[in-house]
CSV table of C-alpha atoms in Angstrom, one decimal:
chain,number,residue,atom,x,y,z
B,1045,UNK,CA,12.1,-30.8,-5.9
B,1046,UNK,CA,11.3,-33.1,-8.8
B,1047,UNK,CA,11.7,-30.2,-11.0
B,1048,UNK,CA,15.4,-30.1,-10.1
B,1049,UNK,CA,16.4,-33.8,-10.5
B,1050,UNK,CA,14.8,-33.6,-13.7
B,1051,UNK,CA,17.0,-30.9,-14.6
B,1052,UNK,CA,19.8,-32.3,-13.2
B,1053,UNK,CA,19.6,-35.8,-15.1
B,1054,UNK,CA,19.3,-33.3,-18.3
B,1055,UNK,CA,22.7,-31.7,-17.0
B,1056,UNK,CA,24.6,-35.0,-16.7
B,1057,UNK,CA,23.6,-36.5,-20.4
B,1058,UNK,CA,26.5,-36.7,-22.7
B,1059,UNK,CA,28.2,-33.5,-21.2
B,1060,UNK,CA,29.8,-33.4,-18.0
B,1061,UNK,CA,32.6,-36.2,-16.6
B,1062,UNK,CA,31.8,-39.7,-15.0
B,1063,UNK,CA,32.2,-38.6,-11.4
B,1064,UNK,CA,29.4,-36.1,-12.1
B,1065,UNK,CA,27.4,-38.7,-13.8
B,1066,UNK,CA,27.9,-40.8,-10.7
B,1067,UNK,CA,27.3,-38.3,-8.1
B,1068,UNK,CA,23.8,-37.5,-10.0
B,1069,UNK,CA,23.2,-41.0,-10.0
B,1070,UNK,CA,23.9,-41.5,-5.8
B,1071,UNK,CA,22.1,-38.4,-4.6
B,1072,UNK,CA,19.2,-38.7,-6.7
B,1073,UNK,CA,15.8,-38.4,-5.3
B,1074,UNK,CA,13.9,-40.9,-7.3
B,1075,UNK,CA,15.2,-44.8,-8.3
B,1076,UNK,CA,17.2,-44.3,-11.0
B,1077,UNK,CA,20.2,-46.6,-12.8
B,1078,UNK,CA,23.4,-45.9,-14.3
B,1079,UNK,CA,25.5,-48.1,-17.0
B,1080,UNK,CA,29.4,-48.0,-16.1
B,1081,UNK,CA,31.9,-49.5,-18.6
B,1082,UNK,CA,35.5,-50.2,-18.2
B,1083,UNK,CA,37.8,-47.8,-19.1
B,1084,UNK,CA,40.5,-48.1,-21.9
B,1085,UNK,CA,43.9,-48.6,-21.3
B,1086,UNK,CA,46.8,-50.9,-20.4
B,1087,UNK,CA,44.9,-51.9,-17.0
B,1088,UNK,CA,42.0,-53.3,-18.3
B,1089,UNK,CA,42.7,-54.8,-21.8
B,1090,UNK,CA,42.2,-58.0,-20.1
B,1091,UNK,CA,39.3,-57.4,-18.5
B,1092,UNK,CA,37.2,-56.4,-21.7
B,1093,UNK,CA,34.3,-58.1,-22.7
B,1094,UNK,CA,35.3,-60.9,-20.4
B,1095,UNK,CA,32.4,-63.2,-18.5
B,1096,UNK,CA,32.8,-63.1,-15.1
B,1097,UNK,CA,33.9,-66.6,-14.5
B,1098,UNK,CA,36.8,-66.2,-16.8
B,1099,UNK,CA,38.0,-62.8,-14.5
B,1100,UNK,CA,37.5,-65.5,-11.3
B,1101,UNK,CA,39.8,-67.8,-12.9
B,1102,UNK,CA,42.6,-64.8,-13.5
B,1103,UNK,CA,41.9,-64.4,-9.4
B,1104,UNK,CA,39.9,-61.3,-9.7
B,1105,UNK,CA,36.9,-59.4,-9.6
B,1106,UNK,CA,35.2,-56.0,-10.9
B,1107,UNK,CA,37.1,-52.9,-9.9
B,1108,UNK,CA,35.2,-49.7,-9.9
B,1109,UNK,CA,38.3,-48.1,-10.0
B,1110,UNK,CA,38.8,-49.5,-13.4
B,1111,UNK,CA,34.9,-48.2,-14.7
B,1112,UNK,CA,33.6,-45.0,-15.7
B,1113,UNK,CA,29.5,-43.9,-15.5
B,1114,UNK,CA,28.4,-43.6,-19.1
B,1115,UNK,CA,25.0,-42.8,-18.7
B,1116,UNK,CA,22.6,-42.5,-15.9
B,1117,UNK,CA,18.9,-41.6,-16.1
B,1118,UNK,CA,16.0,-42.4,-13.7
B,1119,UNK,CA,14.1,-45.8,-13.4
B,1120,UNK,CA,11.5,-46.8,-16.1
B,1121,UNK,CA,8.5,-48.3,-14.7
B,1122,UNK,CA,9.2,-52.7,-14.2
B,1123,UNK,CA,7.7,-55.5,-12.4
B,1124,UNK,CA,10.6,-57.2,-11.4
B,1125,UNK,CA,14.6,-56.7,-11.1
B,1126,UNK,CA,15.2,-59.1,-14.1
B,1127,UNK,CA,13.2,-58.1,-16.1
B,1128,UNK,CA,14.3,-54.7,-15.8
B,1129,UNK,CA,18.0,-55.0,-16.2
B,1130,UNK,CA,16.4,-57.6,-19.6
B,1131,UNK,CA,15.0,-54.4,-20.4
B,1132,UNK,CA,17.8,-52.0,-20.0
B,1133,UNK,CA,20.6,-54.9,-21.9
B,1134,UNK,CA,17.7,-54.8,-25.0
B,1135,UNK,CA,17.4,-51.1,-24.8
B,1136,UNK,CA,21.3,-50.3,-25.0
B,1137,UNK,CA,22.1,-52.6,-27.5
B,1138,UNK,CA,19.2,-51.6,-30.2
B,1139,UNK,CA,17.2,-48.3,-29.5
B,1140,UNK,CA,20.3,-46.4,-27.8
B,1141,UNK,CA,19.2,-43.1,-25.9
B,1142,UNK,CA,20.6,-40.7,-28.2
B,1143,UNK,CA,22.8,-39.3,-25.4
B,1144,UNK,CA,24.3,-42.3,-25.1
B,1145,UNK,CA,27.8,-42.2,-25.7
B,1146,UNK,CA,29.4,-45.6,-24.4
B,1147,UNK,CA,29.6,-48.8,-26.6
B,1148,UNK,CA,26.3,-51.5,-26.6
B,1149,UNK,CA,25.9,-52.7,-23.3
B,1150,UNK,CA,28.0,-55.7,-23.3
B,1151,UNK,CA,29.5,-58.6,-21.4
B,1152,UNK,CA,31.7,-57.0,-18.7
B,1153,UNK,CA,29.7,-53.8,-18.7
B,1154,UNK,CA,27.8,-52.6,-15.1
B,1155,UNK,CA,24.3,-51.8,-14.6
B,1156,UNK,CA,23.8,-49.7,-11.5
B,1157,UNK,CA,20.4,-49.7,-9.6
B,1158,UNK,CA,19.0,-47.2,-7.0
B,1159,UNK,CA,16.2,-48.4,-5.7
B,1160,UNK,CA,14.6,-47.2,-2.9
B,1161,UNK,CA,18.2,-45.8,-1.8
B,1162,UNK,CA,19.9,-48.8,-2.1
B,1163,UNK,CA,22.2,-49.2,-4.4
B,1164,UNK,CA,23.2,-52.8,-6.3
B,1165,UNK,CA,25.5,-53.9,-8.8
B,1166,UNK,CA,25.0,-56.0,-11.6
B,1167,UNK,CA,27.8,-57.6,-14.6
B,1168,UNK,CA,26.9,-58.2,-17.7
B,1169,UNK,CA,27.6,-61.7,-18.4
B,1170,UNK,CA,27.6,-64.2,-21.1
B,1171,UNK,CA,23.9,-65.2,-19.8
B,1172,UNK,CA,22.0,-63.1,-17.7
B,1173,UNK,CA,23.6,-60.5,-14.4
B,1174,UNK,CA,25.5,-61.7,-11.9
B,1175,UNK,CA,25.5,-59.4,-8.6
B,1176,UNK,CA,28.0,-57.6,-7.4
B,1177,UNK,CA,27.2,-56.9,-3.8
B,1178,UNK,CA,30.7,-55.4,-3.2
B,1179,UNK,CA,31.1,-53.6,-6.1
B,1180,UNK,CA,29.9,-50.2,-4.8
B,1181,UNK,CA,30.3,-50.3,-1.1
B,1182,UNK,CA,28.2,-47.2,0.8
B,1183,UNK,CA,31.2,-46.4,3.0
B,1184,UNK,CA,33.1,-46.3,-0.1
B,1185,UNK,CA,30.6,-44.3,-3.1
B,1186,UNK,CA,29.7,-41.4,-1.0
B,1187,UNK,CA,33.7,-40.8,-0.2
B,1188,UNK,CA,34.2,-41.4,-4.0
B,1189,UNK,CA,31.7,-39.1,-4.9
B,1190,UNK,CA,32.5,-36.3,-2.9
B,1191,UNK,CA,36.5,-36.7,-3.5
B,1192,UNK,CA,35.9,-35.7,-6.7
B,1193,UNK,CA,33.8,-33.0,-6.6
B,1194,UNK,CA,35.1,-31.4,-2.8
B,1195,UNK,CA,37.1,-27.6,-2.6
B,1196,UNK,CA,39.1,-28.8,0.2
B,1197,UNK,CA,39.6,-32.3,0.9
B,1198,UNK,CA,40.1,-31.7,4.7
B,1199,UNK,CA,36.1,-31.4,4.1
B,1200,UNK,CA,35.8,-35.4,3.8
B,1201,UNK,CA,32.2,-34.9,6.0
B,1202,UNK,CA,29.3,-36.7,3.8
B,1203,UNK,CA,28.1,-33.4,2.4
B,1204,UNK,CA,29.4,-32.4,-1.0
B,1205,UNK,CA,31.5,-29.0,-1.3
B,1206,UNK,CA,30.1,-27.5,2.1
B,1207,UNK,CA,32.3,-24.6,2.4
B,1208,UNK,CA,35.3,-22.4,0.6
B,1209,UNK,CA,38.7,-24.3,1.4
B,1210,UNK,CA,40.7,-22.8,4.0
B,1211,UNK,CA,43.5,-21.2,3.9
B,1212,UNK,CA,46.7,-23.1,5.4
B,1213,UNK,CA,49.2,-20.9,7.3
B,1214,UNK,CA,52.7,-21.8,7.0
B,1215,UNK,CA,54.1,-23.2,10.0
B,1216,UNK,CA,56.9,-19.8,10.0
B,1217,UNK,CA,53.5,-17.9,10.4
B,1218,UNK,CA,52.1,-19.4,13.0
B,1219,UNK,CA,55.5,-19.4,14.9
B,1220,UNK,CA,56.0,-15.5,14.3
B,1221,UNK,CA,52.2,-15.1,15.6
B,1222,UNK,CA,53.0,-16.9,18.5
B,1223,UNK,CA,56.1,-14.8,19.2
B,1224,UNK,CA,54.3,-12.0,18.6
B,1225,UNK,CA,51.7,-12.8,21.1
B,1226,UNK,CA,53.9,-14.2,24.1
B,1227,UNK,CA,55.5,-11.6,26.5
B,1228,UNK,CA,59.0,-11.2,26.7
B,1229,UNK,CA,60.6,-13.3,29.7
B,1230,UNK,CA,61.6,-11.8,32.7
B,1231,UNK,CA,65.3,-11.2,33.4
B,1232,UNK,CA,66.9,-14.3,35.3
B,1233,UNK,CA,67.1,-13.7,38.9
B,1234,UNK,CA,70.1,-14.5,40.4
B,1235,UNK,CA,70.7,-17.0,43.3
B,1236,UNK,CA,70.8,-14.8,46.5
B,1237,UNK,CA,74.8,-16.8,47.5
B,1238,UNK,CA,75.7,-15.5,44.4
B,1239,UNK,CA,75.3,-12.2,45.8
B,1240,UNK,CA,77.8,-12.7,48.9
């Protein structure tokens, strides 16, 4: 089984889309992290490189819908959650992975931990992480996930692509089937003092 996460963090690296990189990320076996950064465009010029007091002062907060998973790779050994994401902001701003393909980690960026199956957020800030513990809700990541990579969207169930997408009758082709399948009606009786 480790043998296929393995090979599945190898898949994700630098050449598949976000929602892969997070889905690899959430269903992996072992602790693992991923870096999000915001994505470019009219929506989030503001939010750029901002500290997170200054997006609290413009009334707002992180939006995952407004961040993208650049990389994601399991857990290096650490003795403690700060040092850790120290570790991680020193690593991808001077020895980049060289399958990294997202700009140094930088204020507004997200560091992603999976730790023992929980998941946390954390925001780059001008000094240090702040948490996010609302930034990646379970109820809401799992849904996400499979969204993006589900046949049939009627399959919303927890499990990722679990079955071909049905076919959807039109509703003319269910009422001709019914027609079909209903016996003609018998003739109306007439009242017997219509008869006299």
């Amino acid at each position: 089984m480790a043998m296929n996460k393995i090979q599945k963090w190898d898949e994700v690296n630098g050449n598949t889309t976000p929602e892969e990189k997070m889905s690899a990320f959430l269903e992996s076996a072992t602790d693992s992290y991923a870096i999000l950064q915001l994505r470019r465009g009219e929506d989030t010029r503001d939010e750029q490189f901002m500290s997170y007091s200054y997006l609290q002062r413009k009334g707002k907060e992180p939006d995952i819908d407004h961040y993208e998973v650049v990389y994601a790779s399991a857990l290096p050994p650490y003795r403690n959650q700060t040092q850790l994401l120290e570790g991680l902001y020193e690593k991808f701003n001077i020895d980049h992975p060289s399958d990294f393909r997202g700009h140094s980690l930088s204020v507004s960026d997200i560091v992603a931990l999976r730790v023992n199956g929980v998941v946390s957020s954390h925001y780059v800030d001008s000094f240090g992480f702040k948490e996010l513990p609302e930034f990646i809700r379970p109820e809401n990541y799992l849904k996400a996930a499979e969204m993006s990579m589900e046949d049939d969207y009627g399959m919303l169930d927890g499990i990722i692509n679990n079955g071909p997408r049905e076919e959807k009758r039109s509703v003319l082709e269910q009422l001709k089937e019914k027609a079909a399948e209903t016996p003609a009606p018998f003739p109306a009786k007439k009242d017997e003092r219509e008869l006299v």
